[in-house]
Coordinates of C-alpha atoms in Angstrom, one line a residue:
X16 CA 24.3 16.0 47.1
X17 CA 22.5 17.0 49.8
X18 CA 18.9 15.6 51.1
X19 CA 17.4 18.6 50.0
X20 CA 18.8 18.7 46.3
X21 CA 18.0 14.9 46.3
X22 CA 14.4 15.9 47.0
X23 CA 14.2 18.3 44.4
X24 CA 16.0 16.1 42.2
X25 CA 13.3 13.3 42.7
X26 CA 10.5 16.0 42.5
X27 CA 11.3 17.0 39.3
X28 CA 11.5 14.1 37.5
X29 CA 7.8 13.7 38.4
X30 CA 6.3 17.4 38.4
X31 CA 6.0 20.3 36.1
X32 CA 7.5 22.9 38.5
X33 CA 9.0 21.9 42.3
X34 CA 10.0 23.6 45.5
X35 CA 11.4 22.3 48.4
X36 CA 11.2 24.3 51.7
X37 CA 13.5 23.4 55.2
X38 CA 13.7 24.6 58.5
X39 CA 16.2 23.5 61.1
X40 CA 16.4 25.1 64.4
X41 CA 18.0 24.6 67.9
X42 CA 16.2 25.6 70.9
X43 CA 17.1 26.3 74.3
X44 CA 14.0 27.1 75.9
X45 CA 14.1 27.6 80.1
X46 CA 10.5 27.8 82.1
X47 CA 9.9 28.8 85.8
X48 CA 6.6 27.9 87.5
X49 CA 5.4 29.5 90.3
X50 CA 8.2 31.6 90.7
X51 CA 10.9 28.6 90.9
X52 CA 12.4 27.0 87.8
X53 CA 10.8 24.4 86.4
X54 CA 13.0 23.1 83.2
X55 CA 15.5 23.4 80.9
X56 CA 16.0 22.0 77.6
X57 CA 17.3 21.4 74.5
X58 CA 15.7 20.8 71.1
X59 CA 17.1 20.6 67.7
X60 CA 14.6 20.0 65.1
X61 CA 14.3 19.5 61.5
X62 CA 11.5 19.2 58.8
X63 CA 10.7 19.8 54.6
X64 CA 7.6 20.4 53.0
X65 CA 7.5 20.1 49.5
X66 CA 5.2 22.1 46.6
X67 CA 4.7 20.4 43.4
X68 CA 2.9 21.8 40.6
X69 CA 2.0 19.5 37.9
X70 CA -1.5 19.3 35.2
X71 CA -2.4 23.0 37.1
X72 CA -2.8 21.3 40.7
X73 CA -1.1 21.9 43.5
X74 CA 0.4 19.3 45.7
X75 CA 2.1 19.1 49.3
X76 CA 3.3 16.9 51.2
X77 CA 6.3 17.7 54.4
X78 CA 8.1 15.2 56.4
X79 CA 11.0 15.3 59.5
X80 CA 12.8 12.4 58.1
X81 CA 15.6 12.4 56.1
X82 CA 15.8 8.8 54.7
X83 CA 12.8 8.5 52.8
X84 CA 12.7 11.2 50.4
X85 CA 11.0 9.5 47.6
X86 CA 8.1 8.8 49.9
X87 CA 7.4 12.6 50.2
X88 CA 7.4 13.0 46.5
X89 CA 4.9 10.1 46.4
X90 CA 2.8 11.9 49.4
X91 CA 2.9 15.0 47.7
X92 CA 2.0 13.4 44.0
X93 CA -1.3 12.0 46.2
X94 CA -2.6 15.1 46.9
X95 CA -2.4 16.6 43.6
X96 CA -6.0 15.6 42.7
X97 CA -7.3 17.5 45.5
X98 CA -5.0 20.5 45.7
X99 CA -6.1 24.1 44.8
X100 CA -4.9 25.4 41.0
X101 CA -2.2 26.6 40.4
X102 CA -2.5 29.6 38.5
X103 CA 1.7 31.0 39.1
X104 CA 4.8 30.4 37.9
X105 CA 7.9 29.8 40.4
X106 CA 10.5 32.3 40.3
X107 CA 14.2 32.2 39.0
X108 CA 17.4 32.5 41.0
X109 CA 17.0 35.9 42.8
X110 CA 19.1 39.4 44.2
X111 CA 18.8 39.9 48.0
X112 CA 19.0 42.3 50.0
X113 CA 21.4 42.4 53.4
X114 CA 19.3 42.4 56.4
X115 CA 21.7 41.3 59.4
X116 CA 19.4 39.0 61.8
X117 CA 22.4 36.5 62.8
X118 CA 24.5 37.5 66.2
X119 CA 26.8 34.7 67.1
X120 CA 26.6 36.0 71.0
X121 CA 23.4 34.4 71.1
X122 CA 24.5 31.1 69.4
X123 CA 27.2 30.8 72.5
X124 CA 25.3 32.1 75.2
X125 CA 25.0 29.5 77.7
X126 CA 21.7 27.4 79.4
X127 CA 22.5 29.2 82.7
X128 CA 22.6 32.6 81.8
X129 CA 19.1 32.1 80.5
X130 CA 18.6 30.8 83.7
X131 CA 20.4 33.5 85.4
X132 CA 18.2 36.3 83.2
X133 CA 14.9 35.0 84.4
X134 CA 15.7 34.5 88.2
X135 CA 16.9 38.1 88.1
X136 CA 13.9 38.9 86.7
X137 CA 11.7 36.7 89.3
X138 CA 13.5 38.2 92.2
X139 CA 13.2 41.8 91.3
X140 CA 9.2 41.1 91.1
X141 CA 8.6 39.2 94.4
X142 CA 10.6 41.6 95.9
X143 CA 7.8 44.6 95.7
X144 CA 4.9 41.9 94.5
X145 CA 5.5 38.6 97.1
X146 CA 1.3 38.4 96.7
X147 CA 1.8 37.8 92.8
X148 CA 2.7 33.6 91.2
X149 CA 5.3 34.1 88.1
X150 CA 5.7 31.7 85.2
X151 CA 8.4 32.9 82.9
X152 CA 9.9 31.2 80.0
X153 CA 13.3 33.0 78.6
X154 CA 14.8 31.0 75.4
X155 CA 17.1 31.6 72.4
X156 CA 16.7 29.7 69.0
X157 CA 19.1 29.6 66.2
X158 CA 17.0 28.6 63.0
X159 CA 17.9 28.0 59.1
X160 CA 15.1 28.8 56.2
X161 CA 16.3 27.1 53.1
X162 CA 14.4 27.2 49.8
X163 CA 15.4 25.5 46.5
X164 CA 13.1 25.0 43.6
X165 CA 13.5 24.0 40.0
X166 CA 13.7 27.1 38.5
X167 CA 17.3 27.6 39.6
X168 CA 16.4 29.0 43.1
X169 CA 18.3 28.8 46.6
X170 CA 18.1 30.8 49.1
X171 CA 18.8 30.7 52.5
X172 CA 19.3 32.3 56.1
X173 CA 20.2 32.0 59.4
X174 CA 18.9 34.2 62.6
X175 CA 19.2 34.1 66.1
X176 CA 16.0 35.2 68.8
X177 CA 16.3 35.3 72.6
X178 CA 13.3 36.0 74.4
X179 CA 12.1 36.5 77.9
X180 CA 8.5 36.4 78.9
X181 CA 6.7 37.3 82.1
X182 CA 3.4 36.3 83.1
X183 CA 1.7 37.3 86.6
X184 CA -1.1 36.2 88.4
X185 CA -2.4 38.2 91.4
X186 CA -5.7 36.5 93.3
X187 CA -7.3 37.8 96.4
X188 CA -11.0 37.8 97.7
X189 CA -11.9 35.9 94.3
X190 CA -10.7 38.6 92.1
X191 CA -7.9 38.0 89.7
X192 CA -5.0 40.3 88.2
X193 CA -3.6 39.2 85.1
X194 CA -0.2 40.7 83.7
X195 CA 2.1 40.3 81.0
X196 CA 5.1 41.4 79.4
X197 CA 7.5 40.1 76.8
X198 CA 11.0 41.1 75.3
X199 CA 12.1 39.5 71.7
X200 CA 15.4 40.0 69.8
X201 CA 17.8 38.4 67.6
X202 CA 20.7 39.4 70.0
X203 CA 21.1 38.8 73.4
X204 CA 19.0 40.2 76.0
X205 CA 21.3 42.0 78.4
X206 CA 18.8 42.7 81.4
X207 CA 15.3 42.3 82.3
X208 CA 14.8 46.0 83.5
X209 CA 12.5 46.9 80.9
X210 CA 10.2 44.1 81.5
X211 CA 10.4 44.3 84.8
X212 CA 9.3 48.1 85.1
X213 CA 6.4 47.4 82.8
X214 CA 5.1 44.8 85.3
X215 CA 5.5 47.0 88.2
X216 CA 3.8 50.0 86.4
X217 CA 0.9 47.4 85.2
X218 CA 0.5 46.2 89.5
X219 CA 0.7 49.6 90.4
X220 CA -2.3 50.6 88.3
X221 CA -4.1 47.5 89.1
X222 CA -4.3 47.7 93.1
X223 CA -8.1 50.0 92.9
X224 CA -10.7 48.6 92.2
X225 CA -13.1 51.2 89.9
X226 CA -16.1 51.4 88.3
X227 CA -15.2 52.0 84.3
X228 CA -16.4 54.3 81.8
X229 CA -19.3 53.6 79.6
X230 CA -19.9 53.9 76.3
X231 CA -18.6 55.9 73.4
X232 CA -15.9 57.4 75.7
X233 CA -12.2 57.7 74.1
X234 CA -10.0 54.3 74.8
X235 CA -6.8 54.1 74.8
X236 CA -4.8 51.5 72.9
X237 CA -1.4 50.7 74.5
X238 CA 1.1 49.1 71.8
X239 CA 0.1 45.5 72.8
X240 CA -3.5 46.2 72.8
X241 CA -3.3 47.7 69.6
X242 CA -0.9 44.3 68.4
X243 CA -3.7 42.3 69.9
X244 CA -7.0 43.7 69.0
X245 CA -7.1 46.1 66.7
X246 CA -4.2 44.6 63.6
X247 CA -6.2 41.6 63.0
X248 CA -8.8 43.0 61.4
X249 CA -6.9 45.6 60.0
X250 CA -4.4 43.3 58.5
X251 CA -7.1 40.5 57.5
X252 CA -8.7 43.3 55.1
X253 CA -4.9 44.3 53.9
X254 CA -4.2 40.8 52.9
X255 CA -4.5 39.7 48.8
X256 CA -6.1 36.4 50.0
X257 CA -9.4 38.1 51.5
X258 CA -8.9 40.7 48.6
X259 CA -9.8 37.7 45.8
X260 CA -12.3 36.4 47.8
X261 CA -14.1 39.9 46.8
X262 CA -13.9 39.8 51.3
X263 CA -12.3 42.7 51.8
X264 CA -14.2 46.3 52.7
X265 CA -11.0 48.0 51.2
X266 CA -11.7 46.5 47.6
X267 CA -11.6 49.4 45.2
X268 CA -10.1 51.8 47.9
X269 CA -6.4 52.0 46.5
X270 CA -5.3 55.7 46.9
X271 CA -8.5 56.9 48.9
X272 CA -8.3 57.9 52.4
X273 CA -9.2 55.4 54.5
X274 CA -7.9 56.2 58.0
X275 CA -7.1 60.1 59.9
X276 CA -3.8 61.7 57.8
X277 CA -1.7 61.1 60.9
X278 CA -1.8 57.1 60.4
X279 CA 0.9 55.4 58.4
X280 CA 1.5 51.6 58.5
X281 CA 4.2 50.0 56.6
X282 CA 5.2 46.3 56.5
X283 CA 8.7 46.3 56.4
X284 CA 11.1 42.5 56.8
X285 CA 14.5 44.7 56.0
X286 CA 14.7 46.1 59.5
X287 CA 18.2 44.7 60.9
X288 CA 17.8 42.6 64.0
X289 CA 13.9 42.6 64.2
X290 CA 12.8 38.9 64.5
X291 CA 9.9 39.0 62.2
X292 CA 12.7 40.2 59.2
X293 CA 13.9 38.3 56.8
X294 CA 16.0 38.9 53.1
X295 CA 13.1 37.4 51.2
X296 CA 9.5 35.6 51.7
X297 CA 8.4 32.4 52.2
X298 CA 8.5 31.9 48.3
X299 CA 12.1 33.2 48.0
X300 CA 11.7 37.1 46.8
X301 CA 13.5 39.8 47.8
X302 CA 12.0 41.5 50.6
X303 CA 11.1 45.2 50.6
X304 CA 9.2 47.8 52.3
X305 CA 5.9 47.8 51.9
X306 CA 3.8 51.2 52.3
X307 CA 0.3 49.6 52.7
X308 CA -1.4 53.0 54.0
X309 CA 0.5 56.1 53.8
X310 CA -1.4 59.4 55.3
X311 CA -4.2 57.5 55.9
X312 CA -4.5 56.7 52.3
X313 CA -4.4 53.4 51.3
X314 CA -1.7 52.0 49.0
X315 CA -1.8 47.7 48.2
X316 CA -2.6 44.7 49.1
X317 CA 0.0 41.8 50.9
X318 CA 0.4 39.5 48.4
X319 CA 1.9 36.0 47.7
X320 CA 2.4 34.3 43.9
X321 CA -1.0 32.4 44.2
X322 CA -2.6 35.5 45.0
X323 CA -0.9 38.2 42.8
X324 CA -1.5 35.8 39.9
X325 CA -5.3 36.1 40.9
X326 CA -5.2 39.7 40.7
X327 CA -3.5 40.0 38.1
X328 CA -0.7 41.8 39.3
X329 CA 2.5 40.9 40.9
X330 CA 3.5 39.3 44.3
X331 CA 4.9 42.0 47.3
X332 CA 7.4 39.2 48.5
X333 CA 4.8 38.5 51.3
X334 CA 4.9 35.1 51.8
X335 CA 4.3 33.4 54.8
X336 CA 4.2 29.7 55.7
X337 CA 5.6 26.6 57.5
X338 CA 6.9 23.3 56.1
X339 CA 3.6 22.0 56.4
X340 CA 1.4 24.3 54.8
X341 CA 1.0 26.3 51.8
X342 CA 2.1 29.8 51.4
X343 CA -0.1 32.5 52.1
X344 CA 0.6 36.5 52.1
X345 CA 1.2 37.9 55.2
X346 CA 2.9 40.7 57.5
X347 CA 6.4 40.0 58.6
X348 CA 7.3 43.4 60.7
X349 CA 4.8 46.1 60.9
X350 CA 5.8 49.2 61.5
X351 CA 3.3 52.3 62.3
X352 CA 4.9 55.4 62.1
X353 CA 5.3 57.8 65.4
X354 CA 3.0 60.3 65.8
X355 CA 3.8 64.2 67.1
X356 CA 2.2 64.2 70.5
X357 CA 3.9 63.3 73.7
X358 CA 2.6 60.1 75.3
X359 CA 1.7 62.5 78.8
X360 CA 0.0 65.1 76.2
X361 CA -2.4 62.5 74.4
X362 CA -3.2 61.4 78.1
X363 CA -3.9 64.8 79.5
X364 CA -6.0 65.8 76.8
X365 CA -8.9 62.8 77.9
X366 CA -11.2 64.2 80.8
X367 CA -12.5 60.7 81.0
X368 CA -11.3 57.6 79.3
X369 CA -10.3 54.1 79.4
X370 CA -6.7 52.8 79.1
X371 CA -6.7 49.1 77.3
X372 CA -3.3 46.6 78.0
X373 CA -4.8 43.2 77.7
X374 CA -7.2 42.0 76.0
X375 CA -9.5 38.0 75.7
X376 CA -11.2 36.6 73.4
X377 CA -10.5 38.9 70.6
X378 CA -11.3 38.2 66.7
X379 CA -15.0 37.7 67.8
X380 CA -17.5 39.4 65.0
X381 CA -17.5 40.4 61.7
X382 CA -13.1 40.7 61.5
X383 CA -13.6 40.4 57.4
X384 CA -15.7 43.8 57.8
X385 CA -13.0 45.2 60.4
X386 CA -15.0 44.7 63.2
X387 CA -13.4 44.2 66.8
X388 CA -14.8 43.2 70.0
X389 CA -13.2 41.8 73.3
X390 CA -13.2 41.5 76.6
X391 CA -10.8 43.9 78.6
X392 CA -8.1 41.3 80.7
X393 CA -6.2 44.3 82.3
X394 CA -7.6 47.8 81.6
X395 CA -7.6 51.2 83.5
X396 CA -10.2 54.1 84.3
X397 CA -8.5 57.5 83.2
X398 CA -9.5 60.4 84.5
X399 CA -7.2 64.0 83.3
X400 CA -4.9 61.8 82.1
X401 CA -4.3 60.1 85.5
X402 CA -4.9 56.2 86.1
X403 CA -7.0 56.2 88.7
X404 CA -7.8 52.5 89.0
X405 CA -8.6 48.9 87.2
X406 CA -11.6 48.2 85.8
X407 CA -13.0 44.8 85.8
X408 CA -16.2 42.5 83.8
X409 CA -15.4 45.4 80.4
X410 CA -15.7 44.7 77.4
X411 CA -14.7 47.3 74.5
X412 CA -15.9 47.1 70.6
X413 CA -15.9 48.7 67.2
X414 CA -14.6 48.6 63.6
X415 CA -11.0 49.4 63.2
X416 CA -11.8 51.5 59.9
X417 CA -14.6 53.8 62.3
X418 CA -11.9 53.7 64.9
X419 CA -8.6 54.9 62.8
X420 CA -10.9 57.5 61.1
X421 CA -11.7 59.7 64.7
X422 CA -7.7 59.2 66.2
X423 CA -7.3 61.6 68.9
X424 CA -3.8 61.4 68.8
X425 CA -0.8 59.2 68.1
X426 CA 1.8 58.9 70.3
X427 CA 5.8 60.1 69.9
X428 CA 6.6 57.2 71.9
X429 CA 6.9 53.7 70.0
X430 CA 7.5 50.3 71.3
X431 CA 7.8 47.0 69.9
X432 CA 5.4 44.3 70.5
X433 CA 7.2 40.5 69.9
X434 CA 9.5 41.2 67.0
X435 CA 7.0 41.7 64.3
X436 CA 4.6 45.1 65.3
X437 CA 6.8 48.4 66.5
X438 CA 3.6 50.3 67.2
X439 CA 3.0 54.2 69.5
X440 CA 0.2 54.2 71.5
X441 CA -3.1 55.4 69.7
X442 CA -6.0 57.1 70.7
X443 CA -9.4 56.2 69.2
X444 CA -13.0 57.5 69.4
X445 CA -15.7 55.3 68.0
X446 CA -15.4 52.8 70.4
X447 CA -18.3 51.0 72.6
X448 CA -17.1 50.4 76.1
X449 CA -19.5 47.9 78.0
X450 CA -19.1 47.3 81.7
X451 CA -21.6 44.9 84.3
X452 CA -21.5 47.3 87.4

């Protein structure tokens, strides 16, 4: 038997319903500071949380040990008095779908090329940018999600990530350039070129120093600005959790318009090889695509069993949690469909604009209402289409819903942002750009 069926085992002899939840991983992360390697490790971890449901509570308790497991079932029987309700049932043994996130290249790829992938990537840099300090942290992880409850289900699956992330930090006559750029996958990571040219691309823009546009001019949303600013609110008022909580401004609005025809967003775990996949949720259901808005029309909610039950409909396999929490819905891979206009088009079409990569400080304001305001860590003054220089002390803000209702164009162009958000570029009026001059 193993620990985790012992668990279980003990659970229910003491609960009404049991799950048992277990991740193990092995990590190879490498960092380089200031340009020169720093470390390299290796880290192999392992922990269990544990959801009872007995008299209608809730209880959880998780642990990394595996020789006391009747002392988590006592830790978790503690905290029934105080857990939430429990208003679901716990599904049965389940169907899943194939989604391939496993690549055995990565679980043999050696500490040193790691190594090797981020000094290639440091020396390409310093080579044109010797003025800029680079911290880089490349890694790969090979990581099992097992779930077993006492309704007969088990579940489980393996992935591999590698990753390689760039930071920059260019300071001169007390102004600093911040840049960034990251590359996820669950196979190897053959090169840093890609990174590499967006960091060059992101200097190059950032030499001139230029007063930026005010006010309700049209911004420009790269992939990661539109990953960092504008899907929390978007997804906040998506998810079932704010939905019950009678939180959402999209209450009501199933199958009316809610954003410009040429937006569609879909969250969708089966895509092979994206990180943020996976063959079923946090709870153990099959995962499935998920239109959320289609046309700009919206189409459901994310939704766990807690908060299906609530709404008295059923869960969308959207899961999400760690050992040490209870589940909550959320997105796993969302994916925004391409739009028809050439990257160089949606540019040219803006006399005057600004151009958004980086973003601090955002989820200030009203995010339940879709509200969005931040200040602007590496943005660009457009002018016809053309960067002509960096802005600096900006600060853009709107609501997401205003903002998707006046698009000025979608890209053709998509790019992934980590491995959960393959995004175009988007172009957005309805936005307040701020500046101290």
């Amino acid at each position: 038997m193993s620990i985790l069926e012992d668990i279980l085992q003990r659970a229910q002899r003491v609960a009404d319903q049991a799950e048992v939840f277990a991740v193990a991983s092995h990590d190879t992360p490498v960092h380089f500071e200031a340009n020169r390697l720093k470390s390299v490790q290796e880290r192999q971890t392992w922990a269990v949380g544990l959801r009872i449901l007995k008299g209608g509570r809730i209880g959880l308790a998780s642990t990394n040990r595996q020789d006391d497991p009747q002392g988590l079932v006592e830790r978790a029987l503690e905290t029934l008095a105080l857990g939430p309700e429990a208003t679901f049932t716990l599904p049965g043994p389940q169907t899943y779908p194939e989604v391939p996130l496993y690549d055995p290249a990565v679980e043999s790829l050696p500490p040193r090329s790691l190594v090797d992938l981020g000094q290639e990537a440091i020396e390409a840099l310093y080579a044109r940018w010797p003025q800029v300090l680079w911290e880089c942290r490349v890694g790969k992880t090979v990581s099992t999600v097992t779930i077993l409850n006492s309704h007969g289900l088990h579940a489980t699956c393996t992935r591999t990530t590698t990753s390689l992330v760039l930071e920059g930090s260019w300071i001169q006559d007390g102004d600093m350039v911040f840049v960034w750029e990251s590359q996820v996958s669950c196979r190897p990571i053959p090169h840093s070129r890609e990174v590499v040219a967006s960091l060059d691309a992101q200097l190059q823009g950032a030499q001139r120093l230029v007063p930026a546009p005010q006010g309700g001019v049209p911004v420009v949303f790269t992939p990661k600005a539109v990953g960092n600013l504008l899907m929390m609110p978007l997804l906040t008022g998506l998810n079932g959790r704010t939905l019950v909580r009678k939180a959402s401004p999209l209450e009501g609005k199933v199958g009316q318009p809610i954003a410009d025809a040429r937006f569609t967003l879909v969250d969708d775990p089966t895509l092979p090889y994206a990180p943020g996949s996976r063959p079923f949720d946090d709870e153990g259901l099959p995962s499935q695509p998920l239109p959320l808005i289609e046309r700009g029309v919206l189409k459901g909610f994310l939704f766990d069993l807690q908060t299906a039950s609530l709404a008295r409909t059923k869960s969308t396999a959207s899961a999400s949690r760690s050992v040490g929490t209870l589940p909550a819905p959320g997105a796993s891979v969302v994916v925004i469909a391409e739009g028809d206009t050439p990257l160089a088009d949606a540019l040219g079409s803006i006399p005057e604009g600004l151009m958004v990569e980086g973003v601090l400080g955002a989820g200030q304001g009203n995010v339940l209402a879709g509200d969005f305001s931040a200040n602007v860590l590496l943005g660009f003054r457009l002018e016809k289409g053309e960067v002509v220089g960096r802005v600096k002390n900006t600060m853009v803000s709107g609501n997401v819903y205003h903002a998707f209702q006046r698009l000025i164009a979608v890209s053709r162009e998509r790019r992934w942002v980590g491995g959960g958000l393959l995004t175009p570029t988007l172009v957005c009026a309805g936005v307040t750009v701020a500046a101290k001059q």
